[in-house]
Short mmCIF file of C-alpha atoms and ligand atoms in Angstrom, two decimals:
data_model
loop_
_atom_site.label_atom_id
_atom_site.label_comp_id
_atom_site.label_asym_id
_atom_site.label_seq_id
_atom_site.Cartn_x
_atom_site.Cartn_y
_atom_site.Cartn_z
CA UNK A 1 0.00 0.00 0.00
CA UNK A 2 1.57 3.76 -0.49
CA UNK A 3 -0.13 4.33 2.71
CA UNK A 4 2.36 2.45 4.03
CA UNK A 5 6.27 3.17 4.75
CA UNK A 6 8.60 -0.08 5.78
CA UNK A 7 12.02 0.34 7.46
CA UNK A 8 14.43 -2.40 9.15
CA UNK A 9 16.05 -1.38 12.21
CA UNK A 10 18.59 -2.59 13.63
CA UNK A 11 18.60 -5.82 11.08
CA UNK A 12 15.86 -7.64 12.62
CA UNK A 13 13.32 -5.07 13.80
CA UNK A 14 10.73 -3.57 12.03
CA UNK A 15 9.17 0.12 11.75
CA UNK A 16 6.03 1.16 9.69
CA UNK A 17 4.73 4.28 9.14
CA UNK A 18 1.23 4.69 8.23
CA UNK A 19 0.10 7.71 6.57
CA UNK A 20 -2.39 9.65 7.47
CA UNK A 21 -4.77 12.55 5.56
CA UNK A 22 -4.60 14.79 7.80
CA UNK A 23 -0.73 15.68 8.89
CA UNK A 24 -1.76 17.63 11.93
CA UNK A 25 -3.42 14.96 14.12
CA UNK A 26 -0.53 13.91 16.24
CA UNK A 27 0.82 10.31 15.61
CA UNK A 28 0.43 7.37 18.26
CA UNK A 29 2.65 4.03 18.22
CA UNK A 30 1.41 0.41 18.41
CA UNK A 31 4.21 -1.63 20.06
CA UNK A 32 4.71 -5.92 20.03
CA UNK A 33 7.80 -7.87 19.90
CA UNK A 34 8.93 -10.47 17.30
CA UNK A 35 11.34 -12.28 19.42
CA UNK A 36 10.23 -15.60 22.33
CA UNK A 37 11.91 -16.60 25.01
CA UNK A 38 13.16 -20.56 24.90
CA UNK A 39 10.64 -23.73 25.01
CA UNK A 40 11.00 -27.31 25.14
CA UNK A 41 8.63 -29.80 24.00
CA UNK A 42 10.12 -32.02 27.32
CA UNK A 43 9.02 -29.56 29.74
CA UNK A 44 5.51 -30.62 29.32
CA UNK A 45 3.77 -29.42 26.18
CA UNK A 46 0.61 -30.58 24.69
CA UNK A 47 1.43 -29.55 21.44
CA UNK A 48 5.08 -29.19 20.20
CA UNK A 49 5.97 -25.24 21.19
CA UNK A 50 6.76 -23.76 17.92
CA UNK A 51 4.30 -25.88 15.92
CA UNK A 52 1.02 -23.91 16.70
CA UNK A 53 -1.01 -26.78 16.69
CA UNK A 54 -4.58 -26.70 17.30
CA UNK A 55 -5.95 -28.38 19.93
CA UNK A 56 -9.54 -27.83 20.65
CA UNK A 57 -10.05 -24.47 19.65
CA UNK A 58 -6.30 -23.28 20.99
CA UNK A 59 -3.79 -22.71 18.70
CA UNK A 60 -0.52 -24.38 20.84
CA UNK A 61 2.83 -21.85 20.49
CA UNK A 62 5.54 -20.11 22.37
CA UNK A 63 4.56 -16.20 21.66
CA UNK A 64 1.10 -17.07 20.98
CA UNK A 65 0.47 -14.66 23.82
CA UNK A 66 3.79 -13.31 24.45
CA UNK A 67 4.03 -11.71 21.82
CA UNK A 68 2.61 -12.62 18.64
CA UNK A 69 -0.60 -12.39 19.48
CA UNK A 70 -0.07 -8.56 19.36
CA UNK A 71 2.36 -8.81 16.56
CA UNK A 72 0.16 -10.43 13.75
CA UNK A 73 -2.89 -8.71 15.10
CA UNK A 74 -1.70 -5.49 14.64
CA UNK A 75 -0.37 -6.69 11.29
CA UNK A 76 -3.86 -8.38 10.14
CA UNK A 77 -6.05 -5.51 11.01
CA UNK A 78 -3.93 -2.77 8.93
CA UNK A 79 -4.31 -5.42 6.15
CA UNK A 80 -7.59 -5.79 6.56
CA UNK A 81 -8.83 -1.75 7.16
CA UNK A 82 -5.95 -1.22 3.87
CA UNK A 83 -7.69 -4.31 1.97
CA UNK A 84 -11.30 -1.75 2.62
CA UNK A 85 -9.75 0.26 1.07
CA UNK A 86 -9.52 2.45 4.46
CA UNK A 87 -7.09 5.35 4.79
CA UNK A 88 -6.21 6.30 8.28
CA UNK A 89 -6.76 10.25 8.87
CA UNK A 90 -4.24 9.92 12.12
CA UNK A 91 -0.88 8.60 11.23
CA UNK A 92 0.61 6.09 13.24
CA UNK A 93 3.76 3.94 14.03
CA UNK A 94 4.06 -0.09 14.46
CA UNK A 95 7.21 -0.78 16.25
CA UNK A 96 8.53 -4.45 15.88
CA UNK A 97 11.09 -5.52 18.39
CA UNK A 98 13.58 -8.40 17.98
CA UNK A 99 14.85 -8.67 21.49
CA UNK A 100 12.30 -7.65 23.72
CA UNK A 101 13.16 -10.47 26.01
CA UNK A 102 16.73 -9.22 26.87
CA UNK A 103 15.50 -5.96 27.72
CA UNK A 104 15.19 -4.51 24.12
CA UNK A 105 18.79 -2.37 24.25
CA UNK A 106 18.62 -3.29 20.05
CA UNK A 107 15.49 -2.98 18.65
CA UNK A 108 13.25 -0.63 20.65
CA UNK A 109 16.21 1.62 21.39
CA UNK A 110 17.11 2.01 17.67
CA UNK A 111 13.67 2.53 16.96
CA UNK A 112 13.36 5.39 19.66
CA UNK A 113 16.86 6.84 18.19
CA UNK A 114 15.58 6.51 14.59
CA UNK A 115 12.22 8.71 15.73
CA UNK A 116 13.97 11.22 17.79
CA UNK A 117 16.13 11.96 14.73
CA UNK A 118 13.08 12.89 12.38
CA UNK A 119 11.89 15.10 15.70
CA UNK A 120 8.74 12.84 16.30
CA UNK A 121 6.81 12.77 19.38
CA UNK A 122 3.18 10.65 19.81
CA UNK A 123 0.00 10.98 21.07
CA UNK A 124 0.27 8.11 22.86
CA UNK A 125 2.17 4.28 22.68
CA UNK A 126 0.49 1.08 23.13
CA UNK A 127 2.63 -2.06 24.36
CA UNK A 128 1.96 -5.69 25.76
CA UNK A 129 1.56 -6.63 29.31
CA UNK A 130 -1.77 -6.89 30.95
CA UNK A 131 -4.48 -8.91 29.56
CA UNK A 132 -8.43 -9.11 30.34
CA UNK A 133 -8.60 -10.90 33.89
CA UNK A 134 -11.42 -13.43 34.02
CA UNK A 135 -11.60 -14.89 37.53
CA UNK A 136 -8.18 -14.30 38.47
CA UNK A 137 -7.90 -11.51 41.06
CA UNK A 138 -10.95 -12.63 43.14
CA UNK A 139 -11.91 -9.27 44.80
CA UNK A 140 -12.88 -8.10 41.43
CA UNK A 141 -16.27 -9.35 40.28
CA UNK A 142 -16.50 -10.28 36.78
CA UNK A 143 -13.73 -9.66 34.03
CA UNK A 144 -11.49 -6.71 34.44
CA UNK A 145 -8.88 -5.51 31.49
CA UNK A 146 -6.10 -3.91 33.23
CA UNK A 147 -4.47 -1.00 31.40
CA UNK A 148 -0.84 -0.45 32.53
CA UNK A 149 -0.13 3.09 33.36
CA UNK A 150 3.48 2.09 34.36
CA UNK A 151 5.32 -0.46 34.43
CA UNK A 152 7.51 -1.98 37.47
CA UNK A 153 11.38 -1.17 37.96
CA UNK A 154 13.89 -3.91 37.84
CA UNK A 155 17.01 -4.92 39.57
CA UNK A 156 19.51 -8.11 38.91
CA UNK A 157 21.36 -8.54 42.40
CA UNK A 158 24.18 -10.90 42.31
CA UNK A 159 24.52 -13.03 45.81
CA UNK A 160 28.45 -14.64 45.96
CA UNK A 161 29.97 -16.37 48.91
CA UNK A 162 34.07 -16.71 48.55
CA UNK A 163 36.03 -19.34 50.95
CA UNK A 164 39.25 -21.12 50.70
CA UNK A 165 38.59 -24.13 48.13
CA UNK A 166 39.43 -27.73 50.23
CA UNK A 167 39.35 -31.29 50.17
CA UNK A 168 35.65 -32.83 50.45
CA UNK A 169 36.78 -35.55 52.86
CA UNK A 170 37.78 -32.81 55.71
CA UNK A 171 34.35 -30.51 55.16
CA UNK A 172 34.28 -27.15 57.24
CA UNK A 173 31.14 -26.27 59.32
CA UNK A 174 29.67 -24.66 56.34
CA UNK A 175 30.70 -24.47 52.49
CA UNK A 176 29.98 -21.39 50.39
CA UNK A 177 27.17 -23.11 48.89
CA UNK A 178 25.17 -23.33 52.42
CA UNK A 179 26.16 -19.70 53.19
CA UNK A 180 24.57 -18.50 50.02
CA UNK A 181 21.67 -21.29 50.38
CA UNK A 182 20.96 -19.67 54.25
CA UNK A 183 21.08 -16.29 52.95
CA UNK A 184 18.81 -16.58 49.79
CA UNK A 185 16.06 -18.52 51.54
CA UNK A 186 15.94 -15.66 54.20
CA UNK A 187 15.27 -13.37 51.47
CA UNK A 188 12.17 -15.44 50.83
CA UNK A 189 11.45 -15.74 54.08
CA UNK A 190 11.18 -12.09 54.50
CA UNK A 191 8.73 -12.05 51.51
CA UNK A 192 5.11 -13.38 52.11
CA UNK A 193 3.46 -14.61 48.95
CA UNK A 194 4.19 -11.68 46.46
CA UNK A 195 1.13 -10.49 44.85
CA UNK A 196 2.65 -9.08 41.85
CA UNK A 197 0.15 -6.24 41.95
CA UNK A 198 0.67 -4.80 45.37
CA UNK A 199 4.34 -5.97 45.94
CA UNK A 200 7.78 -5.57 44.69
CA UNK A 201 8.74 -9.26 44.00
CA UNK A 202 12.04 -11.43 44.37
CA UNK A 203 12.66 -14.38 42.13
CA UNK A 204 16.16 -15.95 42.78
CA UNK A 205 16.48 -17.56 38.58
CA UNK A 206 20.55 -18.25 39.65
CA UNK A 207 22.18 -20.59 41.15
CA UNK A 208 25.88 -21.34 40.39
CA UNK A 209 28.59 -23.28 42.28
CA UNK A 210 30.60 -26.40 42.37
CA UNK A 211 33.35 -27.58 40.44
CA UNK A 212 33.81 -31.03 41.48
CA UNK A 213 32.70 -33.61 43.44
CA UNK A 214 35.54 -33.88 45.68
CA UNK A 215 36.67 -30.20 45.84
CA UNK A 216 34.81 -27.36 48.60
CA UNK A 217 34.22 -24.70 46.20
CA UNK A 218 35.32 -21.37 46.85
CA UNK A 219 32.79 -19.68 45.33
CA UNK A 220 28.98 -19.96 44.77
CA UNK A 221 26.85 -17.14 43.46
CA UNK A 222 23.45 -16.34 43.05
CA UNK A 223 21.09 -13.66 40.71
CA UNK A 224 17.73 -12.41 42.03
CA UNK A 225 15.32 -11.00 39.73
CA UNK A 226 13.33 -8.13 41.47
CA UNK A 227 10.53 -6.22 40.07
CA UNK A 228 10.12 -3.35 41.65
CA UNK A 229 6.83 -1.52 43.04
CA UNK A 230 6.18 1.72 41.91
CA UNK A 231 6.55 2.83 45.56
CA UNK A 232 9.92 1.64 46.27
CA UNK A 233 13.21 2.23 44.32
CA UNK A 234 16.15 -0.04 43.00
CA UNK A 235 18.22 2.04 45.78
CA UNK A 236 16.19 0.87 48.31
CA UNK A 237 15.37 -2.40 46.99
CA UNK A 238 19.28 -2.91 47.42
CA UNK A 239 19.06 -1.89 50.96
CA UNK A 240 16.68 -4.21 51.81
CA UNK A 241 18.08 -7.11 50.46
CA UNK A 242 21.39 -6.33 52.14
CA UNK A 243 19.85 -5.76 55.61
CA UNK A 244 17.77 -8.99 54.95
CA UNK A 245 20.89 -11.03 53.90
CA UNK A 246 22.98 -9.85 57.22
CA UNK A 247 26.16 -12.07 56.82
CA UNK A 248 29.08 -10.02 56.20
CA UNK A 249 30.55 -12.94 54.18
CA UNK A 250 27.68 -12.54 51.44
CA UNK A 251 28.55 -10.14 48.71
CA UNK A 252 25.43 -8.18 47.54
CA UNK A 253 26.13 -6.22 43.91
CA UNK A 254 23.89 -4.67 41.73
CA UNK A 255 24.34 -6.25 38.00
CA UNK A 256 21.82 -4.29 36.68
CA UNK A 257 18.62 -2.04 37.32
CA UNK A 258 15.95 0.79 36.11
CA UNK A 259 14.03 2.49 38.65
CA UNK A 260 9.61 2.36 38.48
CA UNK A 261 8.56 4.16 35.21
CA UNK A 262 6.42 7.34 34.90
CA UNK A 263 2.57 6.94 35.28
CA UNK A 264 0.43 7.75 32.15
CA UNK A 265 -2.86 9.92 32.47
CA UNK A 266 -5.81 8.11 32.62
CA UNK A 267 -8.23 11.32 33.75
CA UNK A 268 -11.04 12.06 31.16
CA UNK A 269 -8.64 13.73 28.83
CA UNK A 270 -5.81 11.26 27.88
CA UNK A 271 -6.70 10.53 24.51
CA UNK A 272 -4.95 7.10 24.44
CA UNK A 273 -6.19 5.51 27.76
CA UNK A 274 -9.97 6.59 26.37
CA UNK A 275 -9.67 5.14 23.22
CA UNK A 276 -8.05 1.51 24.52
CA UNK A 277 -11.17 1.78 27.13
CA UNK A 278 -13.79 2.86 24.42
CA UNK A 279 -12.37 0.07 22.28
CA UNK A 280 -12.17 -2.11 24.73
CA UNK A 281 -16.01 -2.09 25.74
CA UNK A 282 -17.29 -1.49 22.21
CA UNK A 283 -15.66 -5.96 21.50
CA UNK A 284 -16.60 -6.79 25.18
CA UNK A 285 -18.92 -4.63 27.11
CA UNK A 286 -19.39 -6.91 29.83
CA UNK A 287 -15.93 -5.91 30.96
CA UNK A 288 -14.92 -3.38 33.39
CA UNK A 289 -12.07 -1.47 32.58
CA UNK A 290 -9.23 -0.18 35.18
CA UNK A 291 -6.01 1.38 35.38
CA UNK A 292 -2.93 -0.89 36.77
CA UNK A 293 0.72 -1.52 36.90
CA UNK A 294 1.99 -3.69 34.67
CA UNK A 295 4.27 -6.39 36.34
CA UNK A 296 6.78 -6.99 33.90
CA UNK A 297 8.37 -4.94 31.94
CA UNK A 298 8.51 -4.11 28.21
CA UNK A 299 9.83 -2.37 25.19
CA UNK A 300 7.78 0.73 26.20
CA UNK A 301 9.62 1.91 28.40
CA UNK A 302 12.12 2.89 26.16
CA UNK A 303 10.03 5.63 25.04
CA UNK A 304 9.03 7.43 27.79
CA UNK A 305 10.93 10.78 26.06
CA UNK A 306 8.52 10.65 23.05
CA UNK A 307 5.42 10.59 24.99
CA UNK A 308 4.49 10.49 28.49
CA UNK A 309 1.11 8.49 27.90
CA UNK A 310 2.24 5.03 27.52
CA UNK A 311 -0.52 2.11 28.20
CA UNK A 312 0.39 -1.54 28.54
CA UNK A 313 -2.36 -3.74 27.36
CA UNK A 314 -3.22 -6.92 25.34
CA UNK A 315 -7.05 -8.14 24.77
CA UNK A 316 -5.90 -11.19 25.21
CA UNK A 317 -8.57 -12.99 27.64
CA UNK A 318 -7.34 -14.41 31.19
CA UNK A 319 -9.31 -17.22 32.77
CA UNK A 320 -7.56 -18.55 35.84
CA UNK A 321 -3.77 -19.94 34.92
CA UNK A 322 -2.94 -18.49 31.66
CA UNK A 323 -0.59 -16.61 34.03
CA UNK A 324 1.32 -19.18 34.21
CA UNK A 325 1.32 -19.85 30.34
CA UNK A 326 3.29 -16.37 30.00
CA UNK A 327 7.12 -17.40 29.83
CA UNK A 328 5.73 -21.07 30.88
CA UNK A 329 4.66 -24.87 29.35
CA UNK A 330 1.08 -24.58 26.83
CA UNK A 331 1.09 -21.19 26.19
CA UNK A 332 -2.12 -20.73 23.69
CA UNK A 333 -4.51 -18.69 22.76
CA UNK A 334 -8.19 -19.21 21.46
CA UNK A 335 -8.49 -19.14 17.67
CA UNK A 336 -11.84 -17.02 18.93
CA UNK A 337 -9.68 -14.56 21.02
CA UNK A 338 -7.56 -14.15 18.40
CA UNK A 339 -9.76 -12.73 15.65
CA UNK A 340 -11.40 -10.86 18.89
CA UNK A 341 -7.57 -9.30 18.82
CA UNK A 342 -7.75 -8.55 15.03
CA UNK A 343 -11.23 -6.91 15.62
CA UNK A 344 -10.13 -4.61 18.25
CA UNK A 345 -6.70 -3.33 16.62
CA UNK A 346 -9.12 -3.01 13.38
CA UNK A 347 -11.62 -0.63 15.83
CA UNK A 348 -8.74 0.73 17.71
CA UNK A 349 -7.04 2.50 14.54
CA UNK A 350 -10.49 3.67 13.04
CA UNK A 351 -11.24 5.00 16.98
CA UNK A 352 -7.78 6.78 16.76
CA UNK A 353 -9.53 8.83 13.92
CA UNK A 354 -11.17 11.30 16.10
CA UNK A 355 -9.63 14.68 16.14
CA UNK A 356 -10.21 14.89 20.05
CA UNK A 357 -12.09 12.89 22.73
CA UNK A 358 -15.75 14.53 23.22
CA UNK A 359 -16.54 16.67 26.11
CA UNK A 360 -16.34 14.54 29.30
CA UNK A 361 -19.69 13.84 30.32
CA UNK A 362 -20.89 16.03 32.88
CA UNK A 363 -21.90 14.21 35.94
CA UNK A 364 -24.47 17.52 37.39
CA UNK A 365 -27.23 16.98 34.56
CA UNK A 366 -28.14 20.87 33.07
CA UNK A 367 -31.56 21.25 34.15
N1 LIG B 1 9.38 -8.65 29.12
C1 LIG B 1 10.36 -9.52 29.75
C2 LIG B 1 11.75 -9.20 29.28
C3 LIG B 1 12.35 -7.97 29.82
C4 LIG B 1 13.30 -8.05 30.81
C5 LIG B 1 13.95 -6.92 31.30
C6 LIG B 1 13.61 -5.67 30.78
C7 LIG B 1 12.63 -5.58 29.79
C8 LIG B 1 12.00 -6.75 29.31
C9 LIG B 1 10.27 -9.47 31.27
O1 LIG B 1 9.53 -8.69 31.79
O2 LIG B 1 10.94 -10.25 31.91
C1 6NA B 2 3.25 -10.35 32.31
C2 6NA B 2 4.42 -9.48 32.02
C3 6NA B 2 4.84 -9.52 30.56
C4 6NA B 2 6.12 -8.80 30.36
C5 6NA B 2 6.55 -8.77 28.95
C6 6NA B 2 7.34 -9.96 28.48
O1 6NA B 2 7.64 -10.87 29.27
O2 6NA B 2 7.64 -10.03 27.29
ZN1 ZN B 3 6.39 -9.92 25.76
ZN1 ZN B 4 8.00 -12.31 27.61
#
């Protein structure tokens, strides 16, 4: 289509510009990643992971909803509204990623750089992260899609323990791998059972030591993946886990971290949070629609100085442990909730059209 402009970034990402009529309607950005994290058909699967199989009405896939689910629906709606021969009045971006997963420093960023140097700035972006939630938080009645107005912070702390290396048969008291053992499980100690939502969280995804069966290694070392709360910082994250770790023969580093991003407006004038909600209950208006930190983190917030309104949302329907599917064994996704994804990228470029969001309605009736 001419409507449409195609760059690669970066080699393997991808960024389209679609033209719109009218040049003074401020652009917005539709966000998804191309890349998956790793999946083996041992751990599990019903289907072999990149086969997309489908298995009563699912179609079987690592990415199916992290992230192609996004990806391809954004891509079949355009070709569908272009195939209707529909021309977009508001311009607009889709930003393809090819390694989201390890933190994006690639594609998004090159895509951000790319932008910056033709002076752009959006309306709003649009990213992955939180889904419609059927029956999974159970204070909240009915299905709920959660719009991310942030996104948490991160930090990777590195645990080590270093003693003198000896001979198995004379063990001391304690070996560096039951210092570091004794000092990570307090750290989950300290933690109740995260709720994601309310909580920073800690997830130690490291364990390394030991370097032969006879030998007392002098070193084991640990990583901790901590998302932080909007309310705390990777500063005092670090503190914590120091004070909660209290052995002086534990190292505690910081390999990597960003603090909490920015929140986005959600009041009755941020054009992008109304049009995701007015989209959102035009496909399913049994749904109640709420503002929300999004847990993990994604591309988006690598473009927090082209617009402050960035949303994280997929209407990708939740019922009790799809959670788990995210990064996990049988991730799916309903052929049916899939075409409900075409629909609503399909509605939510056409509801971009609007030059600006109606009056709010008053809630004192004129008399
Ligand atoms: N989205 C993935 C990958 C990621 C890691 C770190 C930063 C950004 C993205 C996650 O939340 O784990
Ligand atoms: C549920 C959080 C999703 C974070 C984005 C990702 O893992 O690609
Ligand atoms: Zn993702
Ligand atoms: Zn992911």
């Amino acid at each position: 289509s001419s409507l449409v402009h195609h760059e690669l970034v970066a080699n393997y990402s991808h960024l389209f510009w679609v033209k719109g009529s009218q040049p003074e309607l401020v652009p917005y950005m539709l966000l998804a990643h191309i890349d998956v994290v790793p999946a083996s058909e041992s751990d599990g699967w019903e289907a072999p992971p990149f086969s997309a199989k489908e298995i009563d009405g699912f179609i079987y896939g690592r990415g199916t909803i992290d992230d192609k689910n996004n990806l391809m629906g954004i891509l079949q709606a355009l070709e569908y509204l272009l195939l209707k021969g529909y021309a977009p009045r508001r311009g607009f971006y889709i930003g393809l990623g090819h390694d989201e997963e390890i933190s994006g420093l690639n594609g998004a960023t090159n895509i951000v750089r790319i932008l910056k140097q033709r002076g752009v700035q959006l309306l709003f972006v649009m990213d992955e992260c939180l889904p419609i939630l059927d029956g999974i938080i159970p204070a909240i009645e009915g299905p709920a899609a959660l719009i991310g107005l942030s996104e948490k912070g991160q930090a990777v702390i590195k645990l080590s323990v270093s003693v003198a290396p000896g001979h198995s048969s004379m063990p001391p008291r304690e070996t560096s791998i039951g210092i570091l053992a004794t000092a990570v499980k307090r750290i989950l100690e300290r933690k109740p059972v995260s709720n994601a939502f309310v909580r920073t969280t800690t997830a130690v995804t490291f364990f390394n030591a030991g370097v032969k069966i006879n030998v007392i290694p002098s070193l084991a070392e640990a990583y901790v993946n901590l998302r932080i709360h909007s309310a705390q910082s990777v500063q005092e994250v670090l503190d914590i886990i120091k004070d909660t770790v209290g052995d002086q023969r534990v190292k505690v580093e910081l390999v990597n971290g960003f603090d909490p991003l920015p929140i986005s407006g959600a009041d009755d004038k941020a054009f992008g949070f109304q049009i995701i909600k007015k989209t959102v209950l035009d496909l399913f208006p049994t749904v109640t629609v709420a503002p929300a930190i999004c847990i993990g983190n994604t591309d988006s917030r690598h473009f927090v100085d082209l617009t402050k309104n960035i949303y994280r949302f997929s209407p990708a329907w939740f019922k009790p442990g799809d959670f788990e599917r995210f990064h996990g064994i049988n991730e799916r996704i309903s052929t049916k909730n899939y075409e409900e994804m075409i629909v609503f990228y399909f509605n939510l470029i056409q509801n971009c059209d609007i030059r600006k969001l109606p009056e709010p309605h008053s809630s004192v009736h004129e008399l």
